[in-house]
Tab-separated table of C-alpha atoms and ligand atoms in Angstrom:
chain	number	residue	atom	x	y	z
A	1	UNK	CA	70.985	-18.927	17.164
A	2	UNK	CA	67.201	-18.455	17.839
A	3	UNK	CA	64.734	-20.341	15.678
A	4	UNK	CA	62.385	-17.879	13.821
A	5	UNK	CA	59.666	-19.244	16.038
A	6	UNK	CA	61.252	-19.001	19.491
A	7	UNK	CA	62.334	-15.944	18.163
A	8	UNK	CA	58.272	-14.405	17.760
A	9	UNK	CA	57.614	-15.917	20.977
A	10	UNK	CA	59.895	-14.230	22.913
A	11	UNK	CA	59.233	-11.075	20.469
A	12	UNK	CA	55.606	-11.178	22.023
A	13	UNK	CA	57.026	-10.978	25.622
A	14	UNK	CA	58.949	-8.233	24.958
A	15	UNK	CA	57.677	-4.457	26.293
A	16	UNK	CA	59.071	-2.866	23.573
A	17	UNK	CA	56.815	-1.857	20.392
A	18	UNK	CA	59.021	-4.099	18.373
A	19	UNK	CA	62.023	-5.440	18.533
A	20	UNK	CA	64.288	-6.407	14.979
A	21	UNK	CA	65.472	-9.848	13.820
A	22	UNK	CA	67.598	-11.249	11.550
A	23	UNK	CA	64.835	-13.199	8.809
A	24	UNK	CA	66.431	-16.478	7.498
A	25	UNK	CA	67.525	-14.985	4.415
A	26	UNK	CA	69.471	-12.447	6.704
A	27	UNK	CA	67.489	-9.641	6.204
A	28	UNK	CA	66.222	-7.371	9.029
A	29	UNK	CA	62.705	-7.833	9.669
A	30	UNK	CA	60.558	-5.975	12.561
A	31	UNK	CA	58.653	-8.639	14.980
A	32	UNK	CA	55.961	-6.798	16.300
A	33	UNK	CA	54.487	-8.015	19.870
A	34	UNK	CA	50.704	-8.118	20.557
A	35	UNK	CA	48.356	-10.494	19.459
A	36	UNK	CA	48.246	-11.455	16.240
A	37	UNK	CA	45.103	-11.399	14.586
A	38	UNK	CA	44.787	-14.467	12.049
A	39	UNK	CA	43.595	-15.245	9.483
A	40	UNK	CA	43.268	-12.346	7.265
A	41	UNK	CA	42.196	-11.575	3.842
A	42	UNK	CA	42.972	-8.845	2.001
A	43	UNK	CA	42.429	-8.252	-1.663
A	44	UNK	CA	41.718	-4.694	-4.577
A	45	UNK	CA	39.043	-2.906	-5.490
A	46	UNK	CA	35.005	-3.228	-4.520
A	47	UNK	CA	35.403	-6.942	-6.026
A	48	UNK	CA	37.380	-7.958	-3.044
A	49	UNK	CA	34.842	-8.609	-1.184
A	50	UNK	CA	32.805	-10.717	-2.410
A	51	UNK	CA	35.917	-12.448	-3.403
A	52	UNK	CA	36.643	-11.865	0.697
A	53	UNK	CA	33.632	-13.855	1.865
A	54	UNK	CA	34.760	-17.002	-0.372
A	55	UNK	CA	38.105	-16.792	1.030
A	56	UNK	CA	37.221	-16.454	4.296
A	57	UNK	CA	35.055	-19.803	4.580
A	58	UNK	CA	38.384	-21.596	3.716
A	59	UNK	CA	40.427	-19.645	6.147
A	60	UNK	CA	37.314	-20.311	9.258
A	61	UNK	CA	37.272	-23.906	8.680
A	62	UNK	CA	41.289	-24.362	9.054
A	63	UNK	CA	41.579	-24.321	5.243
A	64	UNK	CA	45.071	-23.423	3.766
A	65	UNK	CA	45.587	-19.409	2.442
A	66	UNK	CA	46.905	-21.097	-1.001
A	67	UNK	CA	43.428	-22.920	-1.767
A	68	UNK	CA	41.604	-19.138	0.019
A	69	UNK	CA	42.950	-17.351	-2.439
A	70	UNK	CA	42.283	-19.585	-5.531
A	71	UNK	CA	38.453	-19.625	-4.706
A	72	UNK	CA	38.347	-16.151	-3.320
A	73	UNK	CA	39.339	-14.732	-7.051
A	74	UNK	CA	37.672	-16.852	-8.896
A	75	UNK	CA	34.566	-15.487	-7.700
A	76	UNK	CA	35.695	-12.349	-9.325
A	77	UNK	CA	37.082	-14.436	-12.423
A	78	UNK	CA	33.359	-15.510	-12.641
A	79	UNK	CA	30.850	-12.943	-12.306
A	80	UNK	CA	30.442	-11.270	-15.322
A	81	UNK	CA	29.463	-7.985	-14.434
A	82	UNK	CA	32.938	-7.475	-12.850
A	83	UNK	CA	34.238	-6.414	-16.193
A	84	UNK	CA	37.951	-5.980	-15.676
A	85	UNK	CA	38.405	-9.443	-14.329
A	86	UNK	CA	37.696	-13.217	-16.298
A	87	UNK	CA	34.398	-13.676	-18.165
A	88	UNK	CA	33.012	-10.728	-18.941
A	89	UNK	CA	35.874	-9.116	-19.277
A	90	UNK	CA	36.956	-5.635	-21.351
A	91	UNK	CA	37.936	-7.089	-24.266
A	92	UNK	CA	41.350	-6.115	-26.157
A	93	UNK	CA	41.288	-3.794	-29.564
A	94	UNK	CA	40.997	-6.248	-31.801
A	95	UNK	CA	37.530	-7.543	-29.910
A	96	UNK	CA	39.843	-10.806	-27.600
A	97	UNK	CA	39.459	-11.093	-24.283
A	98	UNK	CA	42.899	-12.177	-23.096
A	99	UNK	CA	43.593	-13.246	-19.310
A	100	UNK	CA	46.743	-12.921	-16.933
A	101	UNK	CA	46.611	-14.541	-13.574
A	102	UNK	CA	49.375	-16.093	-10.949
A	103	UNK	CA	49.254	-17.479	-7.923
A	104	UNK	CA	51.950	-18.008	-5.161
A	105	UNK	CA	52.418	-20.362	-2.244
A	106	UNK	CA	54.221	-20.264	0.751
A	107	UNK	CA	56.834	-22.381	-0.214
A	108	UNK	CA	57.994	-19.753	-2.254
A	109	UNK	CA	56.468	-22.071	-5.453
A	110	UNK	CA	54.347	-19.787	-7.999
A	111	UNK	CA	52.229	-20.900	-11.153
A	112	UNK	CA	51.496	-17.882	-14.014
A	113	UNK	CA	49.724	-17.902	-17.344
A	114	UNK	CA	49.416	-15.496	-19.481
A	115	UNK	CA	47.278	-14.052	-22.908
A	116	UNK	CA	45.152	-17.095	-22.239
A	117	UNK	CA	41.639	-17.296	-24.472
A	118	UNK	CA	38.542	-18.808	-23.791
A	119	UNK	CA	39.242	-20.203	-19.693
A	120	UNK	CA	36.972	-19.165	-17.180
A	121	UNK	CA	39.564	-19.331	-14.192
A	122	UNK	CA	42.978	-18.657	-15.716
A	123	UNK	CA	43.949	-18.272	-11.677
A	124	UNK	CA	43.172	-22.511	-11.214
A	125	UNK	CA	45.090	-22.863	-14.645
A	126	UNK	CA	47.847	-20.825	-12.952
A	127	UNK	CA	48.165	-23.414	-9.691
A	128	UNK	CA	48.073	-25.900	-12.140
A	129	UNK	CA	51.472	-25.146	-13.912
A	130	UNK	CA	52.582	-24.429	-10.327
A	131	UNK	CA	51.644	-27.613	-9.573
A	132	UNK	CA	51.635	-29.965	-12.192
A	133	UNK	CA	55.006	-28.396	-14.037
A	134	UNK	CA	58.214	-27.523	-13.508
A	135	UNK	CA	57.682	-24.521	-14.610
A	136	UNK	CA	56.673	-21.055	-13.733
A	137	UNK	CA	54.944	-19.260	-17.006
A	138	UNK	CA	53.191	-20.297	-19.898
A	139	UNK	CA	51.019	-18.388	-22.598
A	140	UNK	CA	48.989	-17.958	-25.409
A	141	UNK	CA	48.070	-20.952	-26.998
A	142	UNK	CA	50.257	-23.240	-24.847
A	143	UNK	CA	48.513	-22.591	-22.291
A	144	UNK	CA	44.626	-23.135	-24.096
A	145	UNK	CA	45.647	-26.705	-24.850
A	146	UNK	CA	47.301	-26.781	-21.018
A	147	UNK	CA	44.143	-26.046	-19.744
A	148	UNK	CA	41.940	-27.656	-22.175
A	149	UNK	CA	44.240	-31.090	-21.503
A	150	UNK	CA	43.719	-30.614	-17.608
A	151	UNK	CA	39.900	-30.763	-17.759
A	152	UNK	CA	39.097	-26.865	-18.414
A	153	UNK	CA	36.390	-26.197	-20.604
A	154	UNK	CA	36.429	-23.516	-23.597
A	155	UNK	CA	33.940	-20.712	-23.337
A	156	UNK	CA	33.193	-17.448	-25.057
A	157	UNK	CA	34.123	-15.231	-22.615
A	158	UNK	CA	32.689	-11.885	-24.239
A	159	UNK	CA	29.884	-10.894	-22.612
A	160	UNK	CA	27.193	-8.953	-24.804
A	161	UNK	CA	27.849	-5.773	-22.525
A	162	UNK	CA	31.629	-5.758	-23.245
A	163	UNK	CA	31.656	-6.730	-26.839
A	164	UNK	CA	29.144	-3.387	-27.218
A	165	UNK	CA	31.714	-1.051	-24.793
A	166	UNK	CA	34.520	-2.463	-27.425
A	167	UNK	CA	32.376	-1.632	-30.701
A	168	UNK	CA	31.626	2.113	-28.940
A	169	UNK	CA	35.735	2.380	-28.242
A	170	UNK	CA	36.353	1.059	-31.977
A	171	UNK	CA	34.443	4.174	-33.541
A	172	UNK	CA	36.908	6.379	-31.020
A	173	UNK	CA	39.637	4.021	-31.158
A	174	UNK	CA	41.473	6.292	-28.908
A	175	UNK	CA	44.482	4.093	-27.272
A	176	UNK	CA	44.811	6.040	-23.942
A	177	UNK	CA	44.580	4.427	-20.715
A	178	UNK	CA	42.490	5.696	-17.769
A	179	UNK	CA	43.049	6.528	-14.143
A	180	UNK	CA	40.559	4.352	-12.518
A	181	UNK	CA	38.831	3.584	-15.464
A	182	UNK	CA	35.523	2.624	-14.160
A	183	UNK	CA	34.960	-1.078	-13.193
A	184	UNK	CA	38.571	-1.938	-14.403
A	185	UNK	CA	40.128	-3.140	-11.745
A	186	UNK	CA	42.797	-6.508	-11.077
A	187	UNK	CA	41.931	-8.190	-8.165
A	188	UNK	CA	45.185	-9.151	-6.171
A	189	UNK	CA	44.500	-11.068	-2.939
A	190	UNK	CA	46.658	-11.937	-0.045
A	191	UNK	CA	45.766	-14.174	2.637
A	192	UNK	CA	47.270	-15.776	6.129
A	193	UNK	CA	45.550	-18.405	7.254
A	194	UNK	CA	45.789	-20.182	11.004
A	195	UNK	CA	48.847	-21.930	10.328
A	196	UNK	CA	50.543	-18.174	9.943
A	197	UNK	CA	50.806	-19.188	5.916
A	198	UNK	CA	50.886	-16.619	3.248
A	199	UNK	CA	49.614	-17.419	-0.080
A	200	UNK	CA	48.864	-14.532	-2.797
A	201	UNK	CA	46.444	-14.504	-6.165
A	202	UNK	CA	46.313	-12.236	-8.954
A	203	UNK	CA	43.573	-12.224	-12.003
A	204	UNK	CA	43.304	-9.325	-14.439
A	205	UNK	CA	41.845	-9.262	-18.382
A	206	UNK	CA	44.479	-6.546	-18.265
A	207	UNK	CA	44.073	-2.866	-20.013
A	208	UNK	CA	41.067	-2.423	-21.292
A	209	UNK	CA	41.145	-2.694	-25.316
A	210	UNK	CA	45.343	-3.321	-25.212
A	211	UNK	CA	47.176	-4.568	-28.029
A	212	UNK	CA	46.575	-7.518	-28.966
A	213	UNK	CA	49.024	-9.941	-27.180
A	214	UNK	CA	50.104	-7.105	-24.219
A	215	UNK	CA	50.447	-8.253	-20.750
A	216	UNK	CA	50.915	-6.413	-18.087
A	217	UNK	CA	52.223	-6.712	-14.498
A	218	UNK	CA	49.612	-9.194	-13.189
A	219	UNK	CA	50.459	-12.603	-14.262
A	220	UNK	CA	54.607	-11.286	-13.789
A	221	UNK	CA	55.937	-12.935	-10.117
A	222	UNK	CA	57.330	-10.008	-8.815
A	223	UNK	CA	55.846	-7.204	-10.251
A	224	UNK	CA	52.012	-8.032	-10.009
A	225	UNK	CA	52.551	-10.737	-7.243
A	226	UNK	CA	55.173	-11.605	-4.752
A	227	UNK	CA	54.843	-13.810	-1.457
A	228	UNK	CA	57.909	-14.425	0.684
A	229	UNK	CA	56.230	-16.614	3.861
A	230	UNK	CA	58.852	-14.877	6.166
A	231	UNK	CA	57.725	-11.537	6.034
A	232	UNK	CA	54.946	-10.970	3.580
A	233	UNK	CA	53.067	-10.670	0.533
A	234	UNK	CA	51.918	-8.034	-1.677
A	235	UNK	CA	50.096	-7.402	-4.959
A	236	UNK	CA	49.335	-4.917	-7.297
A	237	UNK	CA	46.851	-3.102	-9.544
A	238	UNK	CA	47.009	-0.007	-11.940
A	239	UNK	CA	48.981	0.287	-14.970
A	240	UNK	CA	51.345	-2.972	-15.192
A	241	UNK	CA	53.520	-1.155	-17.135
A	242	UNK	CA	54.594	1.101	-14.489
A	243	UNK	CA	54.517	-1.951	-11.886
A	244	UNK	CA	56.738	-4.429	-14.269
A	245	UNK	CA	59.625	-1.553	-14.429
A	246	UNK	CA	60.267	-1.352	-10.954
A	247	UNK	CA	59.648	-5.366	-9.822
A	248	UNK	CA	56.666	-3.691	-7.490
A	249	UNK	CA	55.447	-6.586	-5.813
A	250	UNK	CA	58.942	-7.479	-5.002
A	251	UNK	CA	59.708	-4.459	-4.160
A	252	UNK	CA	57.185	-3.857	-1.239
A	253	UNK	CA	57.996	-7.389	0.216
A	254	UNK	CA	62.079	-6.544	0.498
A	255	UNK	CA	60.265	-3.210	1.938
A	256	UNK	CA	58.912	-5.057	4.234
A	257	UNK	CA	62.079	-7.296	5.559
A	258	UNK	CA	63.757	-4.463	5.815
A	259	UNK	CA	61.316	-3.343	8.767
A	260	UNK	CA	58.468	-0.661	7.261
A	261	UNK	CA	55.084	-1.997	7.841
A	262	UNK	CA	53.020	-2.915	5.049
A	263	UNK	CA	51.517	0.485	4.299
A	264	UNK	CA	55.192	2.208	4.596
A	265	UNK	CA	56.013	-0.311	2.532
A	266	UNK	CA	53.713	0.370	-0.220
A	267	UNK	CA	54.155	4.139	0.027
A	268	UNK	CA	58.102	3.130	-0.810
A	269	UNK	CA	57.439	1.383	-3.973
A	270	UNK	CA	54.956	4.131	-5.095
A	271	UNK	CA	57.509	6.884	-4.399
A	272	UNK	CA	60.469	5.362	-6.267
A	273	UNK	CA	57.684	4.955	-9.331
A	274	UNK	CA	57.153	8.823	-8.735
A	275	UNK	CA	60.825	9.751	-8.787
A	276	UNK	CA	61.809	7.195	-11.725
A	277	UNK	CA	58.631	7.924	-14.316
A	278	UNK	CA	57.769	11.034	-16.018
A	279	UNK	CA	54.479	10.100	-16.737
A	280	UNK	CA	53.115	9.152	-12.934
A	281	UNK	CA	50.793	12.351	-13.267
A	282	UNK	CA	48.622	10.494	-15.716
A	283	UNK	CA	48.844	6.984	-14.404
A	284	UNK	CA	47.859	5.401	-11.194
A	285	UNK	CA	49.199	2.516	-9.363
A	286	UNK	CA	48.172	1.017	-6.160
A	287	UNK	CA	49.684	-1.375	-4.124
A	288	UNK	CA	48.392	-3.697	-1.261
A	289	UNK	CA	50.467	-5.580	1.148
A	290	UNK	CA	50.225	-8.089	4.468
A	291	UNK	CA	52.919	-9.032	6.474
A	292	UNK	CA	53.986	-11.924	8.737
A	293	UNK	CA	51.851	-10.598	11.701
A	294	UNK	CA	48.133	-10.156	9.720
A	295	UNK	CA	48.653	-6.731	9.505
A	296	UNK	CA	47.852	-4.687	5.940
A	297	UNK	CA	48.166	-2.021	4.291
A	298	UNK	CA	47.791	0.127	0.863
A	299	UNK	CA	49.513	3.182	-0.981
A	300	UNK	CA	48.649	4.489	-4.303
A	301	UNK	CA	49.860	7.337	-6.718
A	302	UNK	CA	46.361	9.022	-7.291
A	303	UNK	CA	43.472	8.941	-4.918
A	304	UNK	CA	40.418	6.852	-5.327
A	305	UNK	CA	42.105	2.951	-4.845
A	306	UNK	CA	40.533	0.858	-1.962
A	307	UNK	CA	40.471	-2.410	-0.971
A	308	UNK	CA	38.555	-5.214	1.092
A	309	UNK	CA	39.780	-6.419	4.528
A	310	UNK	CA	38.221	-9.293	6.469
A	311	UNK	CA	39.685	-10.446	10.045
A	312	UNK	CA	37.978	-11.058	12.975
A	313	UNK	CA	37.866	-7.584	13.860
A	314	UNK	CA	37.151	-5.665	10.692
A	315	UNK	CA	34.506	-7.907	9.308
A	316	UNK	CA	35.021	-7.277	5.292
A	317	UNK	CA	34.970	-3.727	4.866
A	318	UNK	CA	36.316	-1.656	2.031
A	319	UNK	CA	39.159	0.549	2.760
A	320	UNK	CA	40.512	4.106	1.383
A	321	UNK	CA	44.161	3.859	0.314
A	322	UNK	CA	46.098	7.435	1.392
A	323	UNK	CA	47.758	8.136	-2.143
A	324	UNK	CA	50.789	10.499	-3.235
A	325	UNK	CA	48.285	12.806	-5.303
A	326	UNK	CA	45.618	13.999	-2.761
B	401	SD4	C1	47.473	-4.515	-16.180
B	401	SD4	N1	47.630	-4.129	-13.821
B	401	SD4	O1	47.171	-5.340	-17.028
B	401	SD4	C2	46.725	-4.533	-14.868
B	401	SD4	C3	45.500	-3.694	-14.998
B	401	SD4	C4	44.883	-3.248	-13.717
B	401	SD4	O2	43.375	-2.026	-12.577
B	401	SD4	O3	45.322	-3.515	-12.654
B	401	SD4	N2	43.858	-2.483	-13.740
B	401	SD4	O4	48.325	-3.654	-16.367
C-alpha cells in the first residue's frame, strides 16, 4: 500500500479535481491536486486578526502551528478591550470572570482547563497539562494552584468596563443569551504551518454573566476543538451548549475525512444542530474549519459570524460566513 505521502504526491500529478484515499484510520479522505498554499491561519471573530499577525510571525520563520496558535490567542487572552476573551472579560452573574481554553497538537495530544480564576492565559495553562500531565482536563481550583505552581501569576482579571456592564445586567438580571451579543466572541484558531502540521487553540470567558461554574463547549476536545493531523482541524464559537450536544468540532473533522471540504463540512454540523434542536431560531453557532491542504472554511446558523484568514495570498482579511438563516 501507498504511504500517505507518496500517496499526495502522486494526488498532485493527477488531472483529475481530486482523487479519494483511504486516510490511515481508514476513512475516505479527498486529496485535492494543485498547489498547496502553506502556512495558514485561520481563527473567529474581528479578534482573529490581530491574533492572525502573532501567529503568522511563528508560522514565516519555520515556527511550529502548536506554539502559532498559543501566541496567536493569547493576544486576544490579553487585550482587555476584547471583552469576551481572558482579562477583561464579561464576567459571570455572580461578578467572576471564569476562563475555558484548550489547545491541540498534531500528535493528536490536547491540554484543557476549565472555570479557571485569576490567569491571564488559561490557553498556556492548557499546553501545560498537555504537556506536563498525563492528563487531558482540569478545573476550578485545581487548576489555580496548577498554574500558580507552574510560574503563572494571579491577577484581577475584571476590568472596570466589565465589572460596570455586570452591575447594569444585575439591575435586569435577565438570564437570556444573545445572538452575537456584541464583542462576545471565542476565539478558536487553526493553523498549518510549513511542515503541513495542524495545531488548533480555543480561549473563551464563556457566556456572558453564566452561572456560576457553567462551561461551555470551548475548553471540551471535541466539541469546541478538534485536530486530527490527517485531515483537519476545526473549532467553534456560539452557544457551547448547542456545540457540546452534537461533539461539533468532531463532527466537522469526521466531515471532513469523509471527503466535504471544510466549508461543506461546517454547513453539515450546523444542519444536523438545525434538525436535532428546537431552539436553533434563537441561538447561533458558527463553525470554522482547515483541512490537510490549507484550505478553510466557515458555516453558521444565523448570519453575521466572520472570521480572519492569513496565507500568502489573502493577507489577513476578515471573512463573511454564508449561514442557514439569511
Ligand atoms: C461558550 N462557545 O462558552 C462559548 C461562547 C462563545 O461566542 O463562543 N461566544 O458557550
Amino acid at each position: 500500500m501507498k504511504s500517505r505521502r507518496e500517496f499526495i504526491r502522486l494526488s498532485a500529478l493527477a488531472t483529475a479535481l481530486f482523487s479519494i484515499g483511504k486516510s490511515k484510520a481508514g476513512g475516505l479522505i479527498h486529496e485535492f491536486n494543485g498547489v498547496v498554499t502553506k502556512p495558514v491561519v485561520v481563527s473567529t471573530w474581528q479578534h482573529g486578526l490581530a491574533a492572525n499577525r502573532e501567529a503568522w510571525k511563528i508560522l514565516t520563520s519555520k515556527g511550529q502551528s502548536l506554539d502559532a496558535v498559543e501566541k496567536g490567542v493569547r493576544v486576544a487572552e490579553s487585550d482587555p478591550n476584547v471583552r469576551s476573551v481572558g482579562y477583561g472579560g464579561i464576567p459571570d452573574r455572580d461578578g467572576h470572570v471564569t476562563l475555558d481554553a484548550c489547545i491541540m497538537d498534531p500528535e493528536g495530544n490536547c491540554g484543557s482547563v476549565a472555570f479557571l480564576e485569576n490567569i491571564m492565559n488559561p490557553v498556556s495553562v492548557a499546553r501545560l497539562v498537555m504537556e506536563k500531565t498525563p492528563h487531558v482536563m482540569i478545573v476550578g481550583e485545581g487548576a489555580l494552584k496548577f498554574a500558580l505552581d507552574n510560574g503563572f501569576k494571579k491577577e484581577n482579571l475584571l476590568t472596570p468596563e466589565s465589572e460596570k456592564d455586570w452591575k447594569e445586567w444585575l439591575k435586569i438580571n435577565e438570564y437570556k443569551p444573545v445572538i452575537n451579543f456584541e464583542n462576545h466572541d471565542t476565539i478558536g484558531m487553526l493553523a498549518i504551518d510549513n511542515s503541513g502540521n495542524i495545531s488548533g487553540a480555543c480561549t473563551t470567558s464563556g457566556l456572558s454573566f453564566k452561572m456560576h461554574g457553567r462551561v461551555g463547549d470551548s475548553p471540551i476536545i471535541g466539541a469546541g476543538l478538534f485536530v486530527d493531523n490527517e485531515v483537519g482541524g476545526a473549532c467553534a464559537t456560539g452557544i457551547g451548549e448547542a456545540v457540546i450536544k452534537i461533539s461539533g468540532s468532531h463532527t466537522v473533522v469526521e466531515m471532513m475525512r469523509l471527503g466535504k471540504s471544510p466549508e461543506d463540512a461546517c454547513k453539515q454540523a450546523i444542519e444536523r444542530i438545525i434538525s436535532k434542536q428546537k431552539n436553533n431560531k434563537d441561538i447561533q453557532v458558527g463553525f470554522l474549519a482547515l483541512n490537510k491542504n490549507g484550505e478553510y472554511g466557515a458555516f453558521s446558523i444565523q448570519k453575521g459570524f466572520n472570521y480572519a484568514v492569513d496565507t500568502n495570498e489573502i493577507r489577513n482579511k476578515l471573512i463573511d460566513s454564508d449561514s442557514h438563516y439569511k
